[in-house]
Short mmCIF file of N, CA and C in Angstrom, two decimals:
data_model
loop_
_atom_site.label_atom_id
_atom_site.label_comp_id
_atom_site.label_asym_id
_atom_site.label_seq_id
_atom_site.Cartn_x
_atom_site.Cartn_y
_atom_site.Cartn_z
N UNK Q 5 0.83 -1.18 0.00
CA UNK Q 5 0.00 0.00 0.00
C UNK Q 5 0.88 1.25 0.00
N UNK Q 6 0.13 2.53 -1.03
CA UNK Q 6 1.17 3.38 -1.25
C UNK Q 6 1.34 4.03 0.42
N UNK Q 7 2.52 4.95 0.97
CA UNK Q 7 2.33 6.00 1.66
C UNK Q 7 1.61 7.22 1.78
N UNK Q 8 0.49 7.55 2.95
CA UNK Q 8 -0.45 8.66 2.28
C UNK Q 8 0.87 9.87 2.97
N UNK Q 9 0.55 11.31 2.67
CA UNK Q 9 1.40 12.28 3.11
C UNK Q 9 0.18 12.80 3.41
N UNK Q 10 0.34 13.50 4.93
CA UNK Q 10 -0.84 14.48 5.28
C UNK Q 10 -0.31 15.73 5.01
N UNK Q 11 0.05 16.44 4.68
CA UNK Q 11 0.76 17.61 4.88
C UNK Q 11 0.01 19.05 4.27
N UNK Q 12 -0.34 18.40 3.05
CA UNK Q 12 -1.52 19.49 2.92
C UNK Q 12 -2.74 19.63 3.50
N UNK Q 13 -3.61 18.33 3.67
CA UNK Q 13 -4.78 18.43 4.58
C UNK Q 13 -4.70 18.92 5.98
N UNK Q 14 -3.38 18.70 6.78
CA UNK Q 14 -2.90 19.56 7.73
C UNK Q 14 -3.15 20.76 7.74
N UNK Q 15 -2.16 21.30 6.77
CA UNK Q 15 -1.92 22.71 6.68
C UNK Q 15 -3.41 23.16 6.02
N UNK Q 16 -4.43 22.76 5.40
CA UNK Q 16 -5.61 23.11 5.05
C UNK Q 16 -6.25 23.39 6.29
N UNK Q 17 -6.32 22.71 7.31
CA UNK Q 17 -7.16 22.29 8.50
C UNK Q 17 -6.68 23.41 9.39
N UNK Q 18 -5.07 23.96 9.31
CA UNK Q 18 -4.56 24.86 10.29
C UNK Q 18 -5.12 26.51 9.82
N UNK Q 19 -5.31 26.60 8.32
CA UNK Q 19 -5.35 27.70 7.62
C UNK Q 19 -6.46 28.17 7.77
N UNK Q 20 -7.59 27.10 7.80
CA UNK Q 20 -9.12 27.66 8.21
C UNK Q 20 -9.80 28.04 9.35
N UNK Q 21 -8.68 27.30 10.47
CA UNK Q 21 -8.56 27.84 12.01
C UNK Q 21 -7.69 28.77 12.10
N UNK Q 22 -6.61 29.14 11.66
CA UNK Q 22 -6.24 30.50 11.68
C UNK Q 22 -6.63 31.77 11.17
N UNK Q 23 -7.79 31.23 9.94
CA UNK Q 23 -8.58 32.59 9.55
C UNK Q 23 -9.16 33.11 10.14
N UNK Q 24 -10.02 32.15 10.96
CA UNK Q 24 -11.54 32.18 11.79
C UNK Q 24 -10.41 33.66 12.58
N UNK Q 25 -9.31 32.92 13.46
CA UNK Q 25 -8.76 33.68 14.34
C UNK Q 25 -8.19 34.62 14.11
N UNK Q 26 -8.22 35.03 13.14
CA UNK Q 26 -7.69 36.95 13.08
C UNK Q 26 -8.26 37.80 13.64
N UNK Q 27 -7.15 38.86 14.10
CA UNK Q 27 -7.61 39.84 15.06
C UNK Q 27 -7.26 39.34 16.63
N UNK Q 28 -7.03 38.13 16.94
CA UNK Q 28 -7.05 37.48 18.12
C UNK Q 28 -5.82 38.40 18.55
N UNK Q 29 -5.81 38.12 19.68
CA UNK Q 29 -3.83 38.79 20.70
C UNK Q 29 -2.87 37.71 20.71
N UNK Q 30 -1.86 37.91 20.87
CA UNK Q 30 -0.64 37.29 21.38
C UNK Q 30 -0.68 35.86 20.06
N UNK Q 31 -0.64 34.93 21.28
CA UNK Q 31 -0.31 33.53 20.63
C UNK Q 31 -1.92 33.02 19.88
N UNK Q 32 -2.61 32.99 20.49
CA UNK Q 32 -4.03 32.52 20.26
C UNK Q 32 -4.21 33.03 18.12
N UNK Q 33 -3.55 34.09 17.69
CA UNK Q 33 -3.77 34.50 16.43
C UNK Q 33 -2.52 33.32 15.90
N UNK Q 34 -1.49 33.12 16.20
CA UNK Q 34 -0.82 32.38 15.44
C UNK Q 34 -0.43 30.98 15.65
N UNK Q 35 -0.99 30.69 16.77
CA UNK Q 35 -0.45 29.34 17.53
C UNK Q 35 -1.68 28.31 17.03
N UNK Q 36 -1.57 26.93 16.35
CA UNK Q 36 -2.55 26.37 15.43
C UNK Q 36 -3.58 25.84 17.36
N UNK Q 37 -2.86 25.18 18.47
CA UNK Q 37 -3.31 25.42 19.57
C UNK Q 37 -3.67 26.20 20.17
N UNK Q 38 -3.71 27.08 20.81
CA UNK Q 38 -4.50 27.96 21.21
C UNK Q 38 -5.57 29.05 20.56
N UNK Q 39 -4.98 29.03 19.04
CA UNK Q 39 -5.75 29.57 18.42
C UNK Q 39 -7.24 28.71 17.96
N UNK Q 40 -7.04 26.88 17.95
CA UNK Q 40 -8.08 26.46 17.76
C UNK Q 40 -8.88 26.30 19.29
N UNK Q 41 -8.52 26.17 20.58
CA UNK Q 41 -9.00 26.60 21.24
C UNK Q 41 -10.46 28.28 21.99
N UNK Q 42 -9.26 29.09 21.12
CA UNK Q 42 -9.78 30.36 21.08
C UNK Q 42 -11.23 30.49 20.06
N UNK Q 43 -11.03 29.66 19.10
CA UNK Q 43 -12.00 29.78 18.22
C UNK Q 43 -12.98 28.79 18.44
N UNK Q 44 -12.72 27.65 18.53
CA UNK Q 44 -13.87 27.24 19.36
C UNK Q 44 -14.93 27.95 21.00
N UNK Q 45 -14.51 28.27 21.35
CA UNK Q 45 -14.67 29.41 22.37
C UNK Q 45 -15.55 30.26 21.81
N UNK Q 46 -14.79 30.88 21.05
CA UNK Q 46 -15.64 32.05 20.26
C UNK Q 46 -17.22 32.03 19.64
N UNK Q 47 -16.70 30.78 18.89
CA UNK Q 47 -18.29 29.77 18.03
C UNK Q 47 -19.25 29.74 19.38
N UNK Q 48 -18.82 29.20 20.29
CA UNK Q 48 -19.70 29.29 21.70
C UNK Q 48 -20.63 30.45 22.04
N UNK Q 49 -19.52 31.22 22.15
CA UNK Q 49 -20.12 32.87 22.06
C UNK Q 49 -20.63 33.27 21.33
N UNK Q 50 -20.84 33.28 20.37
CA UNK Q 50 -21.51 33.86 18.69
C UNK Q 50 -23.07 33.20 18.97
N UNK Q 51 -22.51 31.98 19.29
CA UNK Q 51 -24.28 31.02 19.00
C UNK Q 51 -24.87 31.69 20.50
N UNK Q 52 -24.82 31.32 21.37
CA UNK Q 52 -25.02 31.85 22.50
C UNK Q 52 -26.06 32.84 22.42
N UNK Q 53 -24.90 34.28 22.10
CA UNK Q 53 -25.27 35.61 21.91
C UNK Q 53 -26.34 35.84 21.16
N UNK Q 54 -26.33 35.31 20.37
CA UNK Q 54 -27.07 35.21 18.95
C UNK Q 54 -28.77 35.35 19.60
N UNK Q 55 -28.84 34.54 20.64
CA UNK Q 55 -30.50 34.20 21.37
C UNK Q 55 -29.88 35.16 22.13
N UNK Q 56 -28.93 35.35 23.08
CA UNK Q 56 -29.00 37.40 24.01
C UNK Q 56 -29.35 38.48 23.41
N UNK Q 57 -28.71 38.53 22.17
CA UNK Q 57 -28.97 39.60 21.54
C UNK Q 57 -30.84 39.87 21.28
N UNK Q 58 -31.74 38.94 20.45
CA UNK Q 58 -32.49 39.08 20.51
C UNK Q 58 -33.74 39.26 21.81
N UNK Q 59 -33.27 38.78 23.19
CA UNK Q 59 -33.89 38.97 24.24
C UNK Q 59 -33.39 40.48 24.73
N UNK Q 60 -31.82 40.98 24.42
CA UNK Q 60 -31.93 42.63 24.83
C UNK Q 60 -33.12 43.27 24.07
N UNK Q 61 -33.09 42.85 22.43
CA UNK Q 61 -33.98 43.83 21.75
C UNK Q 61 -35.36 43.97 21.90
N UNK Q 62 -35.90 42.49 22.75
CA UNK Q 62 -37.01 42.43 23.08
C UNK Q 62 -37.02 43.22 24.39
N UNK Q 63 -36.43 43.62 25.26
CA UNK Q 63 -36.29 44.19 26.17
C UNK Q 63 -36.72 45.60 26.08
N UNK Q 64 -35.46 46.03 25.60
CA UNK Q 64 -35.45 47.24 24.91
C UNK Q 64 -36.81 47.75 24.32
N UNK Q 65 -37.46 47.17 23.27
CA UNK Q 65 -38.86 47.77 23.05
C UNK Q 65 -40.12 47.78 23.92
N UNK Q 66 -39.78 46.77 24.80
CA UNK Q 66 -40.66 46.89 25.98
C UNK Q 66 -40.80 48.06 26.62
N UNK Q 67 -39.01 48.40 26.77
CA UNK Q 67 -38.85 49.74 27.91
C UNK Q 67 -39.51 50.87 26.94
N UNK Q 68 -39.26 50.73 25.84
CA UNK Q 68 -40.06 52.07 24.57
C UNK Q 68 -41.64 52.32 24.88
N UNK Q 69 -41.91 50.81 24.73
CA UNK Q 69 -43.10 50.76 24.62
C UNK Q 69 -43.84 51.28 25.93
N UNK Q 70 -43.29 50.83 27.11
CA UNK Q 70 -43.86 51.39 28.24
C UNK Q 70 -43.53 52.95 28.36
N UNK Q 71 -42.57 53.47 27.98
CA UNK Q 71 -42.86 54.93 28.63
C UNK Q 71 -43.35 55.54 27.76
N UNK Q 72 -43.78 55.13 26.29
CA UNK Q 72 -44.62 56.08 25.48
C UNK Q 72 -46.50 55.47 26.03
N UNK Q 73 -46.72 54.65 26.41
CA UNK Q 73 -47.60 54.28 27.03
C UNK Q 73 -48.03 55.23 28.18
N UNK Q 74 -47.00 55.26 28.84
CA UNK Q 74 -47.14 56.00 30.10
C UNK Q 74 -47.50 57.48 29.99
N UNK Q 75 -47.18 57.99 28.68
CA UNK Q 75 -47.69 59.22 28.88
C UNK Q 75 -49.19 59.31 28.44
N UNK Q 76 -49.81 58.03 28.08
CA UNK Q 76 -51.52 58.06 27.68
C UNK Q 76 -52.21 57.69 29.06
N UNK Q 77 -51.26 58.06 29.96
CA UNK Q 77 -51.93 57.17 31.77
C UNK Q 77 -52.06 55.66 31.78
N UNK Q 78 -51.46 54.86 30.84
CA UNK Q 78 -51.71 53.55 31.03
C UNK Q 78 -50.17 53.14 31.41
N UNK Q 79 -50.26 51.47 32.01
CA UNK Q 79 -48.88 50.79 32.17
C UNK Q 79 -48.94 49.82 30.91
N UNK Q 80 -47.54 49.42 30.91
CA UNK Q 80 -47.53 48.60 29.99
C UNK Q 80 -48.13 46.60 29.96
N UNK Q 81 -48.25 46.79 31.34
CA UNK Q 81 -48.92 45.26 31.62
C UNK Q 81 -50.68 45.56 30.73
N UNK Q 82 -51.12 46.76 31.59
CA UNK Q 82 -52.54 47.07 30.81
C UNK Q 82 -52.74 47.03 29.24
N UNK Q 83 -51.70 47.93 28.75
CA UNK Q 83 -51.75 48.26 27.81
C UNK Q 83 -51.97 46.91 26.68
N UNK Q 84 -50.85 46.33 27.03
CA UNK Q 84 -51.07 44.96 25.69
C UNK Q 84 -52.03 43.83 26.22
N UNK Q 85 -52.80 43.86 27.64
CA UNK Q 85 -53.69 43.12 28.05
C UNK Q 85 -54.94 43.77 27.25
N UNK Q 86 -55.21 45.14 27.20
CA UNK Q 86 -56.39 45.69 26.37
C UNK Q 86 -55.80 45.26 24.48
N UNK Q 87 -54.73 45.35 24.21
CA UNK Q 87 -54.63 45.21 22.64
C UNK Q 87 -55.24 43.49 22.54
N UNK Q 88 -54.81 42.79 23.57
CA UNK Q 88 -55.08 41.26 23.31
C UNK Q 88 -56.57 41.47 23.40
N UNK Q 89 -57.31 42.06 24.19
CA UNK Q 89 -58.67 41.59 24.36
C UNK Q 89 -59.10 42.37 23.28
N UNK Q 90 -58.56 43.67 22.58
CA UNK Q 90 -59.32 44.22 21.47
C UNK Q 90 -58.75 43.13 20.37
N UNK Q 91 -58.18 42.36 20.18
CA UNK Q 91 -58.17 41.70 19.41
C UNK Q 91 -56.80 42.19 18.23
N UNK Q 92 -56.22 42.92 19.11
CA UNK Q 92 -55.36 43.55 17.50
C UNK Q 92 -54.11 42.80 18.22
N UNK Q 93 -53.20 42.31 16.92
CA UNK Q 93 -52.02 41.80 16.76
C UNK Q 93 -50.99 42.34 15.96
N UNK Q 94 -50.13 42.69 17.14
CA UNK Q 94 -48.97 43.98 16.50
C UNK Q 94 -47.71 43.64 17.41
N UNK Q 95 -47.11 43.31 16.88
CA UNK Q 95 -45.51 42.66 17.47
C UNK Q 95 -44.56 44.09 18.55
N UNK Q 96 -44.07 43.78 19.38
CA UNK Q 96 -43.23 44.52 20.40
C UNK Q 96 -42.60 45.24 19.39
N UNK Q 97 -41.76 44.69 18.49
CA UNK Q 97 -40.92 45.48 17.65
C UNK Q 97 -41.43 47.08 16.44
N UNK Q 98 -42.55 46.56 16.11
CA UNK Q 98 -43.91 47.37 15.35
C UNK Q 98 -44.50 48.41 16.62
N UNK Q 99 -44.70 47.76 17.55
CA UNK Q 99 -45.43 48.97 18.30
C UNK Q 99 -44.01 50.06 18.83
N UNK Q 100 -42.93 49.62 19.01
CA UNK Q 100 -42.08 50.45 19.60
C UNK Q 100 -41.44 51.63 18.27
N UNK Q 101 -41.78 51.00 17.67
CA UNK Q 101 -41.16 51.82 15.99
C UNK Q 101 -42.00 53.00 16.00
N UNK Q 102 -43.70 52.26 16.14
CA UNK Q 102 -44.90 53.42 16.26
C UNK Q 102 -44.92 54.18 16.91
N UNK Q 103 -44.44 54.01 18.15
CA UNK Q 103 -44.10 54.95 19.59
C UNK Q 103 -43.50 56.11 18.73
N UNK Q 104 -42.53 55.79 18.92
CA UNK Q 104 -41.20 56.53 18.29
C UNK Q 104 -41.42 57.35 16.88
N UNK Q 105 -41.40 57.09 16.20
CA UNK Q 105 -41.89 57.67 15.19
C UNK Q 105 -43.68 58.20 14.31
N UNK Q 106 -44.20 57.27 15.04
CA UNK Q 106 -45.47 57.39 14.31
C UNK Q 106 -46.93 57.78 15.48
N UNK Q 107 -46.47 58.54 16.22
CA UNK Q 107 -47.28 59.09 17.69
C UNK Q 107 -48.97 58.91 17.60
N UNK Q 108 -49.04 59.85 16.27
CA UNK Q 108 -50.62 59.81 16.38
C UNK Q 108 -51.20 58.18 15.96
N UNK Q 109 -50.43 57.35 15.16
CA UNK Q 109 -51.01 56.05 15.64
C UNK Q 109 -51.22 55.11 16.59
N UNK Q 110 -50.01 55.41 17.13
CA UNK Q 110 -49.70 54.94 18.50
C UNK Q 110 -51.03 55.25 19.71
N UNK Q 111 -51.07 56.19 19.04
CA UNK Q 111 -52.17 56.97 19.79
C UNK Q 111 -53.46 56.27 20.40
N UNK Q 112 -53.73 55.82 18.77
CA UNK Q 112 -54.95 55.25 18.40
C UNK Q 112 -55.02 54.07 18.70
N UNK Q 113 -53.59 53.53 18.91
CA UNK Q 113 -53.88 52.14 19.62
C UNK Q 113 -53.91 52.06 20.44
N UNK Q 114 -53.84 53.15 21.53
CA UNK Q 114 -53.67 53.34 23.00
C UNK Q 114 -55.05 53.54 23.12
N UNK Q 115 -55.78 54.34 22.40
CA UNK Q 115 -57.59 54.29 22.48
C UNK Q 115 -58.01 53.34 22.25
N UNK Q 116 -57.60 52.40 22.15
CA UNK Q 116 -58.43 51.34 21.10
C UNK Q 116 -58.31 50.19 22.22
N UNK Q 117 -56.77 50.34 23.45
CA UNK Q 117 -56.71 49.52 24.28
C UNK Q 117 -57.73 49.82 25.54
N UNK Q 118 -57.65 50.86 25.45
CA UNK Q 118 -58.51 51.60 26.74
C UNK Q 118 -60.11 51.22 26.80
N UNK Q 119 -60.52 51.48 25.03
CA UNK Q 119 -61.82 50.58 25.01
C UNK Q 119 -61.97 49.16 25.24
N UNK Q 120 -61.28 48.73 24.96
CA UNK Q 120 -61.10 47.08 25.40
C UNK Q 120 -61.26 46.82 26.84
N UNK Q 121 -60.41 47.84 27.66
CA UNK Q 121 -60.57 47.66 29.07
C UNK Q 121 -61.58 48.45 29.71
N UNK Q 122 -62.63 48.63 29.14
CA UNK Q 122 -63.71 48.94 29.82
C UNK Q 122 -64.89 48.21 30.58
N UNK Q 123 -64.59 46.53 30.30
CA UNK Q 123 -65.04 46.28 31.44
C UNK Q 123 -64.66 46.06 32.43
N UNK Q 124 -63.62 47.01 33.32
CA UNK Q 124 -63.43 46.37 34.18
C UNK Q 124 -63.64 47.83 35.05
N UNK Q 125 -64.98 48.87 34.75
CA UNK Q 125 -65.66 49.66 35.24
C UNK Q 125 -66.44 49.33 36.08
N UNK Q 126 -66.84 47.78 35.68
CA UNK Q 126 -68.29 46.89 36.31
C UNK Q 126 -68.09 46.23 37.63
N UNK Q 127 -66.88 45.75 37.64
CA UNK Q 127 -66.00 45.40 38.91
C UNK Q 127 -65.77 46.20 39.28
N UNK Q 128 -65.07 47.37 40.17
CA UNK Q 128 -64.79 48.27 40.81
C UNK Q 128 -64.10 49.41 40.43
N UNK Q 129 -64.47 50.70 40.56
CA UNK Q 129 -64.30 52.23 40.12
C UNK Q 129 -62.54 52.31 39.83
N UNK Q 130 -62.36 51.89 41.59
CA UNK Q 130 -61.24 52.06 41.82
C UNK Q 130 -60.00 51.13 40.88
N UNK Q 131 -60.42 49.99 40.53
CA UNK Q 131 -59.82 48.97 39.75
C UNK Q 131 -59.54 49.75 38.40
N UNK Q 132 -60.72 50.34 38.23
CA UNK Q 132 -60.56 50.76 36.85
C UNK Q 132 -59.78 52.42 36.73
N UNK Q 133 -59.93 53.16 37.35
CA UNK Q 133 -59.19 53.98 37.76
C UNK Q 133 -57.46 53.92 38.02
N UNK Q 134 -57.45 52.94 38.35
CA UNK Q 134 -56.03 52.44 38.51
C UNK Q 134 -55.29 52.18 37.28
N UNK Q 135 -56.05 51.44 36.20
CA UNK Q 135 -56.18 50.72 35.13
C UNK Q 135 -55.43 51.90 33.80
N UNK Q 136 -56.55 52.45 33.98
CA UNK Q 136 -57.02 53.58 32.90
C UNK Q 136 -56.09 55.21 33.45
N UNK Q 137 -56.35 55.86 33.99
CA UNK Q 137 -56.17 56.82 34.72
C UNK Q 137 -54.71 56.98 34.93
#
């Protein structure tokens, strides 16, 4: 049987882990060890982040969403409890855009939640006062 030579599939295998790792410090950018270390690491972090990142942004429009809320006297627990019972379906990301830029609609969906929560006039003043107010 002939002799195989690894030498290029090596050096193929080292070249695509040293790309990943550019930019790295010290040894980790040139060392085929620590640098495949480092980059595995990294892949960790990327995927990871990847689901953080989208839970800050969901965050983030929440916090939008509540203080443009807040200036129609509502909270933001109320607020999307009246959009669910009015029946309208409009994503965190859409309503915080509307906040922000598009007021007088925003507006209208803030009326539109408030009607929704009107029954809860029938149960107690004060409940609803709290609610609304």
């Amino acid at each position: 049987m002939a002799r195989v030579k690894r030498g290029v599939t090596a050096h193929a295998k080292h070249k695509k882990v040293l790309k990943k790792a550019k930019g790295f410090y010290g040894r980790r950018k040139n060392t085929i060890r620590a640098a495949k270390a480092a980059v595995d690491k990294s892949m960790q972090y990327a995927y990871r982040d990847r689901k953080v990142r989208k839970r800050n942004f969901r965050a983030l429009w929440i916090q939008r969403i509540n203080a443009a809320v807040r200036e129609h006297g509502l909270s933001y627990g109320r607020f999307i409890d009246g959009l669910t019972k009015a029946g309208i379906e409009v994503d965190r990301k859409v309503l915080s855009d509307m906040a922000i830029h598009d007021a007088e609609a925003f507006g209208v969906l803030v009326g539109e939640s408030k009607k929704a929560l009107e029954y809860l006039k029938d149960k107690t003043p004060n409940e609803f006062e709290s609610a609304v107010a």
